[in-house]
Coordinates of C-alpha atoms in Angstrom, one line a residue:
M1 CA -18.3 73.3 106.1
K2 CA -19.5 69.7 105.3
F3 CA -20.0 68.7 101.6
K4 CA -23.3 66.9 100.9
I5 CA -22.0 64.3 98.5
D6 CA -23.7 61.1 99.8
R7 CA -26.4 61.1 97.1
P8 CA -24.1 62.0 94.2
F9 CA -21.7 59.3 95.2
K10 CA -24.5 56.7 95.4
Y11 CA -25.8 57.6 91.9
T12 CA -22.3 57.7 90.4
F13 CA -21.1 54.5 91.9
S14 CA -24.3 52.7 90.9
G15 CA -24.0 54.1 87.3
I16 CA -20.3 53.1 86.9
S17 CA -21.1 49.7 88.4
A18 CA -23.9 49.2 85.9
V19 CA -21.7 50.2 82.9
V20 CA -18.8 48.0 84.0
L21 CA -21.1 45.1 84.7
G22 CA -22.9 45.6 81.3
I23 CA -19.6 45.6 79.5
L24 CA -18.3 42.5 81.3
V25 CA -21.6 40.6 80.7
G26 CA -22.0 41.8 77.1
W27 CA -18.4 41.4 75.9
V28 CA -16.9 38.8 78.2
F29 CA -19.2 36.5 80.2
F30 CA -22.2 36.3 77.8
P31 CA -20.1 35.4 74.8
M32 CA -18.2 32.8 76.8
L33 CA -21.5 31.3 78.0
L34 CA -23.0 31.5 74.5
E35 CA -19.9 29.7 73.1
Q36 CA -20.1 27.0 75.7
Q37 CA -23.8 26.4 75.2
T38 CA -23.4 26.4 71.4
H39 CA -20.5 24.0 71.6
A40 CA -22.5 21.7 73.8
Q41 CA -25.6 21.7 71.4
V42 CA -24.1 21.9 67.9
N43 CA -21.4 19.2 68.0
L44 CA -22.0 15.7 66.5
K45 CA -21.6 13.8 69.8
E46 CA -23.4 10.5 69.8
G47 CA -26.9 10.9 71.4
G48 CA -27.0 14.6 70.9
E49 CA -29.9 16.5 69.2
M50 CA -27.7 17.8 66.4
R51 CA -26.3 14.4 65.7
D52 CA -29.9 13.0 65.3
I53 CA -30.9 15.8 62.9
W54 CA -27.6 15.5 60.9
S55 CA -27.6 11.8 60.6
K56 CA -31.3 11.5 59.5
F57 CA -33.0 14.7 58.3
P58 CA -36.4 14.9 59.9
F59 CA -37.8 16.5 56.7
P60 CA -37.4 15.8 53.0
L61 CA -35.3 17.8 50.6
E62 CA -36.8 19.1 47.4
F63 CA -35.4 17.3 44.5
K64 CA -36.4 18.4 41.0
V65 CA -35.3 16.8 37.7
F66 CA -35.4 18.6 34.3
L67 CA -35.0 16.5 31.1
F68 CA -34.0 17.8 27.7
N69 CA -36.3 16.3 25.0
I70 CA -34.5 16.1 21.6
T71 CA -36.7 17.7 19.0
N72 CA -34.6 17.1 15.9
P73 CA -33.0 13.6 16.3
D74 CA -32.9 12.9 12.5
E75 CA -31.2 16.3 11.8
I76 CA -28.6 15.7 14.5
E77 CA -27.6 12.4 12.9
K78 CA -27.1 14.3 9.7
G79 CA -24.7 16.7 11.3
E80 CA -27.0 19.6 12.3
K81 CA -27.0 21.5 15.6
P82 CA -29.0 19.8 18.4
R83 CA -32.3 21.4 19.4
V84 CA -33.7 20.6 22.8
Q85 CA -36.8 21.3 24.8
Q86 CA -36.8 21.3 28.6
V87 CA -39.4 19.1 30.3
G88 CA -39.9 19.4 34.0
P89 CA -39.8 19.8 36.9
Y90 CA -40.3 16.2 38.0
F91 CA -40.6 16.8 41.7
F92 CA -39.4 14.3 44.3
E93 CA -39.1 14.2 48.0
E94 CA -35.6 13.3 48.9
W95 CA -35.2 11.6 52.3
Q96 CA -31.5 11.7 53.2
E97 CA -30.0 9.4 55.9
K98 CA -26.4 8.7 57.0
V99 CA -26.2 5.0 57.9
D100 CA -23.7 2.6 59.4
L101 CA -22.2 5.3 61.5
A102 CA -18.8 4.6 63.2
D103 CA -17.2 7.0 65.7
R104 CA -13.5 7.3 66.2
E105 CA -12.6 9.0 69.4
E106 CA -8.8 9.3 68.7
D107 CA -9.4 12.0 66.0
D108 CA -12.9 13.2 67.0
S109 CA -14.5 12.0 63.8
V110 CA -17.5 9.9 62.6
E111 CA -17.7 7.8 59.4
Y112 CA -20.9 7.1 57.5
A113 CA -22.5 5.9 54.2
L114 CA -25.1 8.2 52.6
K115 CA -28.4 6.8 51.6
N116 CA -31.0 8.7 49.6
K117 CA -34.6 7.8 49.0
W118 CA -36.6 9.6 46.3
I119 CA -40.4 9.6 46.3
F120 CA -42.2 11.1 43.2
V121 CA -44.8 13.9 44.0
P122 CA -47.1 14.3 41.0
E123 CA -49.1 17.2 42.5
K124 CA -45.9 19.3 42.6
S125 CA -44.7 18.3 39.1
E126 CA -46.8 20.9 37.3
G127 CA -49.0 18.3 35.6
L128 CA -46.3 15.9 34.7
T129 CA -46.9 12.2 35.5
G130 CA -43.6 10.6 34.6
N131 CA -45.2 8.7 31.7
E132 CA -44.5 11.4 29.1
E133 CA -42.8 9.9 26.1
L134 CA -39.7 11.8 25.3
V135 CA -36.9 11.5 22.7
L136 CA -33.7 11.1 24.7
P137 CA -30.2 9.8 24.0
H138 CA -29.7 6.2 25.2
L139 CA -27.2 7.0 27.9
F140 CA -25.7 3.6 28.0
I141 CA -24.9 3.5 24.3
L142 CA -23.8 7.2 24.2
S143 CA -21.5 6.7 27.3
L144 CA -20.0 3.5 25.8
A145 CA -19.3 5.2 22.5
M146 CA -17.8 8.3 23.9
T147 CA -15.7 6.4 26.4
V148 CA -14.2 4.1 23.8
S149 CA -13.7 7.0 21.4
R150 CA -11.8 8.8 24.1
T151 CA -9.7 6.1 25.6
M152 CA -9.4 3.3 23.0
P153 CA -10.3 4.7 19.6
K154 CA -8.8 1.7 17.9
S155 CA -11.4 -0.5 19.6
M156 CA -14.4 1.4 18.1
A157 CA -15.2 -1.3 15.7
L158 CA -15.5 -3.8 18.6
A159 CA -17.7 -1.3 20.5
N160 CA -19.9 -1.0 17.4
K161 CA -20.4 -4.8 17.3
A162 CA -21.1 -4.9 21.1
I163 CA -23.8 -2.3 20.8
D164 CA -25.5 -4.2 18.0
S165 CA -25.3 -7.4 20.0
I166 CA -26.5 -6.1 23.4
F167 CA -29.2 -3.7 22.1
K168 CA -30.3 -5.7 19.0
H169 CA -29.1 -3.4 16.2
P170 CA -30.5 -0.1 17.3
T171 CA -31.4 2.2 14.4
S172 CA -30.7 5.5 16.3
L173 CA -28.8 6.8 19.3
F174 CA -32.0 8.7 20.2
Q175 CA -34.9 6.6 21.4
K176 CA -38.4 7.2 22.7
M177 CA -38.8 6.5 26.4
T178 CA -40.8 7.7 29.3
A179 CA -39.3 10.0 31.8
M180 CA -39.6 7.4 34.6
D181 CA -37.9 4.8 32.4
F182 CA -35.0 7.2 32.0
L183 CA -34.9 8.1 35.7
F184 CA -35.9 5.0 37.7
N185 CA -37.5 2.1 35.8
G186 CA -34.6 1.6 33.4
L187 CA -33.9 0.5 29.9
P188 CA -33.1 -3.2 29.2
V189 CA -29.5 -4.3 28.9
D190 CA -29.1 -7.9 27.6
C191 CA -25.9 -9.5 28.8
T192 CA -26.9 -13.0 27.9
V193 CA -25.1 -12.5 24.6
E194 CA -22.3 -14.9 23.8
D195 CA -20.3 -13.1 21.1
F196 CA -16.8 -11.8 22.1
A197 CA -17.6 -8.1 21.7
G198 CA -20.8 -8.2 23.7
T199 CA -19.4 -10.4 26.5
A200 CA -16.3 -8.2 26.8
V201 CA -18.4 -5.0 27.1
C202 CA -20.8 -6.6 29.6
S203 CA -18.0 -7.9 31.7
R204 CA -16.5 -4.5 31.9
V205 CA -19.8 -2.7 32.6
K206 CA -20.8 -5.0 35.4
E207 CA -17.5 -4.2 37.2
Q208 CA -18.1 -0.4 37.0
A209 CA -21.9 -0.1 37.0
E210 CA -22.4 0.8 40.6
G211 CA -25.6 3.0 40.9
T212 CA -26.7 2.5 37.3
L213 CA -27.7 -1.2 36.8
V214 CA -30.5 -3.1 38.5
P215 CA -30.6 -6.9 38.0
D216 CA -33.6 -8.0 35.9
G217 CA -33.0 -11.7 35.6
T218 CA -29.9 -13.8 34.8
D219 CA -27.4 -11.6 33.0
R220 CA -30.2 -9.1 32.3
Y221 CA -30.2 -5.6 33.7
R222 CA -32.1 -2.4 33.6
F223 CA -30.0 0.8 33.2
S224 CA -31.4 4.1 34.7
L225 CA -30.2 7.3 36.1
L226 CA -31.3 6.8 39.8
G227 CA -33.0 3.5 40.0
A228 CA -30.1 1.5 41.4
R229 CA -29.3 4.2 43.9
N230 CA -32.8 4.7 45.3
D231 CA -33.0 3.8 49.0
T232 CA -29.5 2.2 48.7
A233 CA -26.4 3.3 50.6
V234 CA -23.5 4.3 48.5
K235 CA -20.3 2.3 48.9
K236 CA -17.9 5.3 49.1
R237 CA -18.0 6.2 52.8
V238 CA -17.3 9.6 54.2
R239 CA -15.5 10.5 57.5
V240 CA -16.0 14.0 59.1
K241 CA -15.0 15.8 62.2
R242 CA -17.6 15.8 65.0
G243 CA -16.6 19.2 66.4
I244 CA -16.5 18.0 70.0
E245 CA -13.0 19.1 70.6
V246 CA -12.9 22.1 68.1
L247 CA -16.3 23.4 67.2
N248 CA -15.2 25.2 64.0
E249 CA -14.0 21.8 62.6
I250 CA -17.5 20.4 62.7
G251 CA -18.4 18.5 59.5
L252 CA -15.0 18.9 57.9
V253 CA -14.3 15.9 55.6
T254 CA -11.1 14.0 56.5
E255 CA -11.5 10.8 54.6
W256 CA -13.4 9.6 51.5
D257 CA -13.7 6.1 50.1
G258 CA -11.1 4.9 52.6
K259 CA -8.5 7.5 51.5
L260 CA -7.1 10.7 53.1
N261 CA -7.4 12.5 49.8
I262 CA -9.6 12.4 46.7
A263 CA -7.0 10.4 44.6
K264 CA -8.6 11.2 41.3
W265 CA -6.7 14.2 39.8
N266 CA -3.0 13.2 40.2
D267 CA -2.4 16.7 41.7
T268 CA -1.8 17.6 45.4
Y269 CA -4.1 20.7 45.2
C270 CA -7.1 19.2 43.4
D271 CA -6.8 15.9 45.4
T272 CA -6.9 17.7 48.8
L273 CA -10.1 17.2 50.8
N274 CA -11.4 20.6 51.8
G275 CA -14.6 21.8 53.5
T276 CA -17.5 20.1 55.2
D277 CA -19.8 17.4 53.8
G278 CA -22.3 20.1 52.8
T279 CA -24.9 19.2 55.4
I280 CA -23.5 21.0 58.5
F281 CA -21.5 24.2 59.0
H282 CA -19.9 25.9 62.0
P283 CA -21.7 28.8 63.7
Q284 CA -20.5 32.4 63.4
L285 CA -20.3 32.1 59.7
F286 CA -20.0 35.6 58.4
E287 CA -19.5 37.1 54.9
T288 CA -15.7 37.5 55.4
E289 CA -15.4 33.7 55.1
N290 CA -16.0 31.5 52.1
V291 CA -18.1 28.4 52.6
V292 CA -16.3 25.3 51.3
S293 CA -17.9 21.9 50.9
F294 CA -16.8 18.6 49.4
S295 CA -19.0 17.3 46.5
P296 CA -18.6 13.5 46.0
E297 CA -20.5 13.7 42.7
L298 CA -17.8 16.0 41.3
C299 CA -14.9 14.6 43.2
R300 CA -13.9 18.1 44.3
S301 CA -14.5 20.8 46.8
L302 CA -16.5 23.9 45.9
S303 CA -16.1 27.3 47.4
A304 CA -19.2 29.5 47.9
S305 CA -18.5 33.2 48.2
F306 CA -20.7 35.9 49.7
E307 CA -22.8 37.8 47.2
E308 CA -25.4 39.9 49.0
K309 CA -27.5 40.3 52.1
S310 CA -30.8 38.5 52.0
S311 CA -33.6 37.3 54.2
V312 CA -35.7 34.2 54.7
E313 CA -39.1 34.6 56.4
G314 CA -37.9 37.8 58.0
V315 CA -34.7 36.3 59.3
P316 CA -31.6 38.2 58.0
T317 CA -29.3 36.0 56.0
N318 CA -26.2 36.1 53.8
R319 CA -26.5 34.8 50.3
Y320 CA -23.6 32.8 48.8
G321 CA -23.1 31.7 45.2
I322 CA -20.9 29.1 43.4
F323 CA -19.1 29.2 40.1
L324 CA -17.4 26.1 38.7
G325 CA -14.5 28.2 37.6
D326 CA -12.2 28.6 34.6
P327 CA -9.0 26.7 34.4
N328 CA -7.8 28.9 31.5
T329 CA -7.6 31.9 33.9
D330 CA -7.1 30.2 37.2
P331 CA -3.9 28.0 37.1
S332 CA -4.9 26.2 40.4
Q333 CA -7.8 24.6 38.5
R334 CA -5.8 23.2 35.6
C335 CA -5.6 19.9 37.3
Y336 CA -9.3 19.4 36.5
C337 CA -8.5 19.5 32.8
P338 CA -8.8 16.3 30.8
S339 CA -5.1 16.8 30.0
P340 CA -2.5 19.6 30.6
D341 CA -2.9 21.0 27.1
N342 CA -6.6 20.4 26.8
C343 CA -8.9 22.4 29.1
L344 CA -12.6 23.1 28.8
K345 CA -13.6 26.7 28.9
A346 CA -15.3 28.6 31.7
G347 CA -18.2 27.3 33.7
V348 CA -18.0 23.6 32.8
M349 CA -16.0 20.7 34.3
D350 CA -15.0 17.4 32.8
L351 CA -15.9 14.5 35.1
F352 CA -14.3 11.5 33.3
K353 CA -11.5 11.1 35.9
C354 CA -14.2 11.3 38.6
V355 CA -16.9 8.9 37.4
E356 CA -15.1 7.1 34.5
V357 CA -17.9 8.3 32.2
P358 CA -17.3 11.2 29.8
L359 CA -19.9 13.5 31.5
V360 CA -19.4 17.2 31.7
A361 CA -20.9 19.2 34.6
S362 CA -22.2 22.8 34.2
H363 CA -24.7 25.2 35.6
P364 CA -28.1 24.6 34.1
H365 CA -28.6 26.0 30.6
F366 CA -24.8 26.8 30.6
Y367 CA -25.4 29.7 32.9
L368 CA -22.0 31.4 33.7
A369 CA -20.4 29.2 31.0
D370 CA -18.4 30.3 28.0
P371 CA -20.9 31.5 25.3
E372 CA -19.4 28.9 22.9
Y373 CA -21.2 26.1 24.6
L374 CA -24.6 27.9 24.4
Q375 CA -24.1 28.4 20.7
M376 CA -23.7 24.7 20.1
V377 CA -27.3 23.9 21.1
D378 CA -30.7 25.6 20.4
G379 CA -33.4 25.8 23.0
L380 CA -31.5 26.9 26.1
D381 CA -32.2 30.1 28.0
P382 CA -29.8 30.7 31.0
S383 CA -31.2 32.7 33.9
K384 CA -29.7 33.7 37.2
D385 CA -33.0 33.3 39.1
E386 CA -33.6 29.8 37.8
H387 CA -30.2 28.4 37.3
A388 CA -27.7 29.9 39.8
V389 CA -26.5 28.0 42.8
I390 CA -27.6 29.9 46.0
V391 CA -27.4 29.3 49.7
D392 CA -28.9 31.7 52.3
F393 CA -27.0 31.2 55.6
E394 CA -28.1 32.6 59.0
P395 CA -24.6 33.7 60.1
I396 CA -24.9 33.4 63.9
T397 CA -26.0 29.8 63.9
G398 CA -24.4 28.9 60.5
T399 CA -27.7 27.3 59.4
P400 CA -28.6 27.3 55.7
L401 CA -32.2 28.5 55.8
N402 CA -32.7 28.3 52.0
A403 CA -30.5 26.5 49.4
R404 CA -30.7 25.7 45.8
K405 CA -28.0 23.4 44.5
R406 CA -28.3 23.2 40.7
L407 CA -26.2 21.1 38.4
Q408 CA -26.5 20.1 34.8
Y409 CA -25.0 17.0 33.2
N410 CA -23.9 17.0 29.6
M411 CA -21.8 15.0 27.2
M412 CA -19.6 16.1 24.4
V413 CA -20.7 14.5 21.1
H414 CA -18.9 14.5 17.8
K415 CA -18.5 12.5 14.6
V416 CA -17.3 8.9 15.1
D417 CA -16.3 7.4 11.8
K418 CA -16.3 3.8 12.9
L419 CA -19.6 4.0 14.8
R420 CA -22.7 3.6 12.6
L421 CA -25.0 5.6 15.0
M422 CA -22.7 8.6 15.1
H423 CA -21.1 8.6 11.7
N424 CA -22.2 12.1 10.8
F425 CA -22.6 13.9 14.1
S426 CA -21.3 17.5 14.5
E427 CA -19.5 18.5 17.6
A428 CA -21.7 19.8 20.5
L429 CA -21.8 19.8 24.3
L430 CA -25.2 18.0 24.5
P431 CA -27.3 18.8 27.6
L432 CA -28.8 15.6 29.1
F433 CA -30.6 16.7 32.3
W434 CA -30.2 18.9 35.3
V435 CA -31.2 18.6 38.9
E436 CA -32.1 21.0 41.6
E437 CA -31.7 19.9 45.2
G438 CA -33.3 22.4 47.5
V439 CA -33.9 22.9 51.2
V440 CA -36.3 25.1 53.1
L441 CA -36.4 24.6 56.8
P442 CA -39.8 23.4 58.1
E443 CA -41.7 25.6 60.5
D444 CA -40.7 23.9 63.7
L445 CA -37.0 24.2 63.0
M446 CA -37.4 27.7 61.7
S447 CA -39.3 28.6 64.9
K448 CA -36.4 27.3 67.0
I449 CA -33.9 29.5 65.1
K450 CA -36.2 32.5 65.4
M451 CA -36.5 32.0 69.2
S452 CA -32.7 31.7 69.5
L453 CA -32.2 34.9 67.5
L454 CA -34.9 36.6 69.5
F455 CA -33.2 35.6 72.8
L456 CA -29.9 37.0 71.5
T457 CA -31.5 40.2 70.3
V458 CA -33.4 40.7 73.6
S459 CA -30.2 40.0 75.6
A460 CA -28.2 42.5 73.5
Y461 CA -30.9 45.1 74.0
L462 CA -31.0 44.5 77.8
I463 CA -27.2 44.8 78.0
W464 CA -27.3 48.1 76.1
I465 CA -30.2 49.4 78.2
Q466 CA -28.2 48.5 81.3
I467 CA -25.1 50.4 79.9
I468 CA -27.2 53.4 78.9
V469 CA -29.0 53.5 82.3
G470 CA -25.6 53.2 84.0
L471 CA -24.3 56.2 81.9
C472 CA -27.4 58.2 82.8
L473 CA -27.0 57.4 86.5
T474 CA -23.3 58.3 86.3
A475 CA -24.1 61.6 84.6
F476 CA -26.9 62.4 87.1
G477 CA -24.5 61.6 90.0
G478 CA -21.9 63.9 88.5
Y479 CA -24.5 66.6 88.2
L480 CA -25.6 66.3 91.8
Y481 CA -21.9 66.3 92.9
Y482 CA -21.3 69.5 90.9
K483 CA -24.4 71.1 92.3
A484 CA -23.4 70.1 95.9
R485 CA -19.9 71.6 95.5
R486 CA -21.3 74.9 94.3
T487 CA -23.7 75.0 97.2
S488 CA -21.0 74.3 99.7
H489 CA -18.7 77.0 98.4
S490 CA -21.3 79.8 98.4
F491 CA -21.6 82.1 101.4
T492 CA -23.4 85.3 102.4
I493 CA -21.8 88.3 104.2
N494 CA -24.1 90.5 106.1
K495 CA -22.5 93.7 107.2
K496 CA -24.1 96.5 109.0
R497 CA -22.4 99.7 108.2
K498 CA -23.4 103.1 109.4
H499 CA -22.5 105.7 106.8
K500 CA -21.8 109.2 107.7
S501 CA -24.5 110.1 105.3
G502 CA -27.0 108.1 107.4
G503 CA -27.1 105.2 105.0
T504 CA -28.8 101.9 105.8
E505 CA -27.5 98.3 106.1
R506 CA -26.4 96.4 103.0
N507 CA -26.1 92.7 102.4
Y508 CA -23.5 91.1 100.1
T509 CA -23.9 87.5 99.0
F510 CA -21.0 85.6 97.4

């Protein structure tokens, strides 16, 4: 008897084909196509869309500066604990551009110089105009005093004479100045002096004053935090991988200031260039991987670790955080210590070897730092929400959708016997200012990312729908096959049997 299996076979074959095709497309062909398309669009090939965005951001970063007004300068000079009052934010648009780009095909890299332009935005500065008169330490005098005290203590008398000569016998280390004078306009530095001490200091300063002194006449300058760097390319160039040959190498720093290593710490580990330049990251960046980037202002690489799931405008993201570390518990970081037997405590970093100025970096308000530093100063209030470094990455594209890079600069002050202005100082890690560099993608770029993610989500749903439909067809075909086999094996026996008792016909169906 002929089995009726044509229909079951068609359904089963169609279902299995749909499942196999869905698996091949979803786990083989689609990932391969996606990787090829991502590689073609994300690399830093000259003329590409990503190269244009990376080299000149089409939107400004948010740059906020917070200053620490000294509220008890007279008491500090008598040896009491500093008391500070935070003033800010001073909000700026930061336009970032990589200039003088030079490609090198032999190692798939591109070299550039970074140029930042800051534009003050009063309406976002919470009523601050920049003309507020604050009491701040004169950074030039303080830096000079602490540098000489640290490196050439026997020359402190000479430094004392130089300060009196260049700055006309200042009566205090703390001076009244406007916020904009401190940040951009600058304070006068008179190097027309002819005495030995003054000319010696001016000669040395002019050699090392990149980014701090703006000429203001013959042998006259103005000293500020950002004025000399505004809209000016830095001299230390960076070379990074373009990611054309290996996508996961995109943005990795291979050279800085003409050297293949950092060359600041006299240690192989600390002098190794690790991570990207902090402006681009490879796709498929999931929480199992730390995000490492090189920070020129710290002369070191920082590793951001996954903290928690987050979201930005409805887009799922992974939040990463950064800690400056503790050389006392992590031996690999002892090379950042001022000397092998003299390490700062947790959460701060001495920058003297990096910038040749005795600055100390920390999180704002000494967040995550050893409590000892917080006890040295009154007026600080550390908070995770306001002072932590955070980056929210969209993991599939590797794009930072929201970032808050926060860093505070401090200087260790103490009594200096041979310096008139600091004769009675007590020891303290004095906070000077802190900055927050933030990025929130504009709507047009956010829309592109959302569309890309929507495409991936829809594609994934379609693939799963195809697999589920295929499984259903396979199951239905199997059911029809089973039913057909039962039907073909059933039969009916009709027997006519005459019983002696005169019985009637009986039917038996099997």
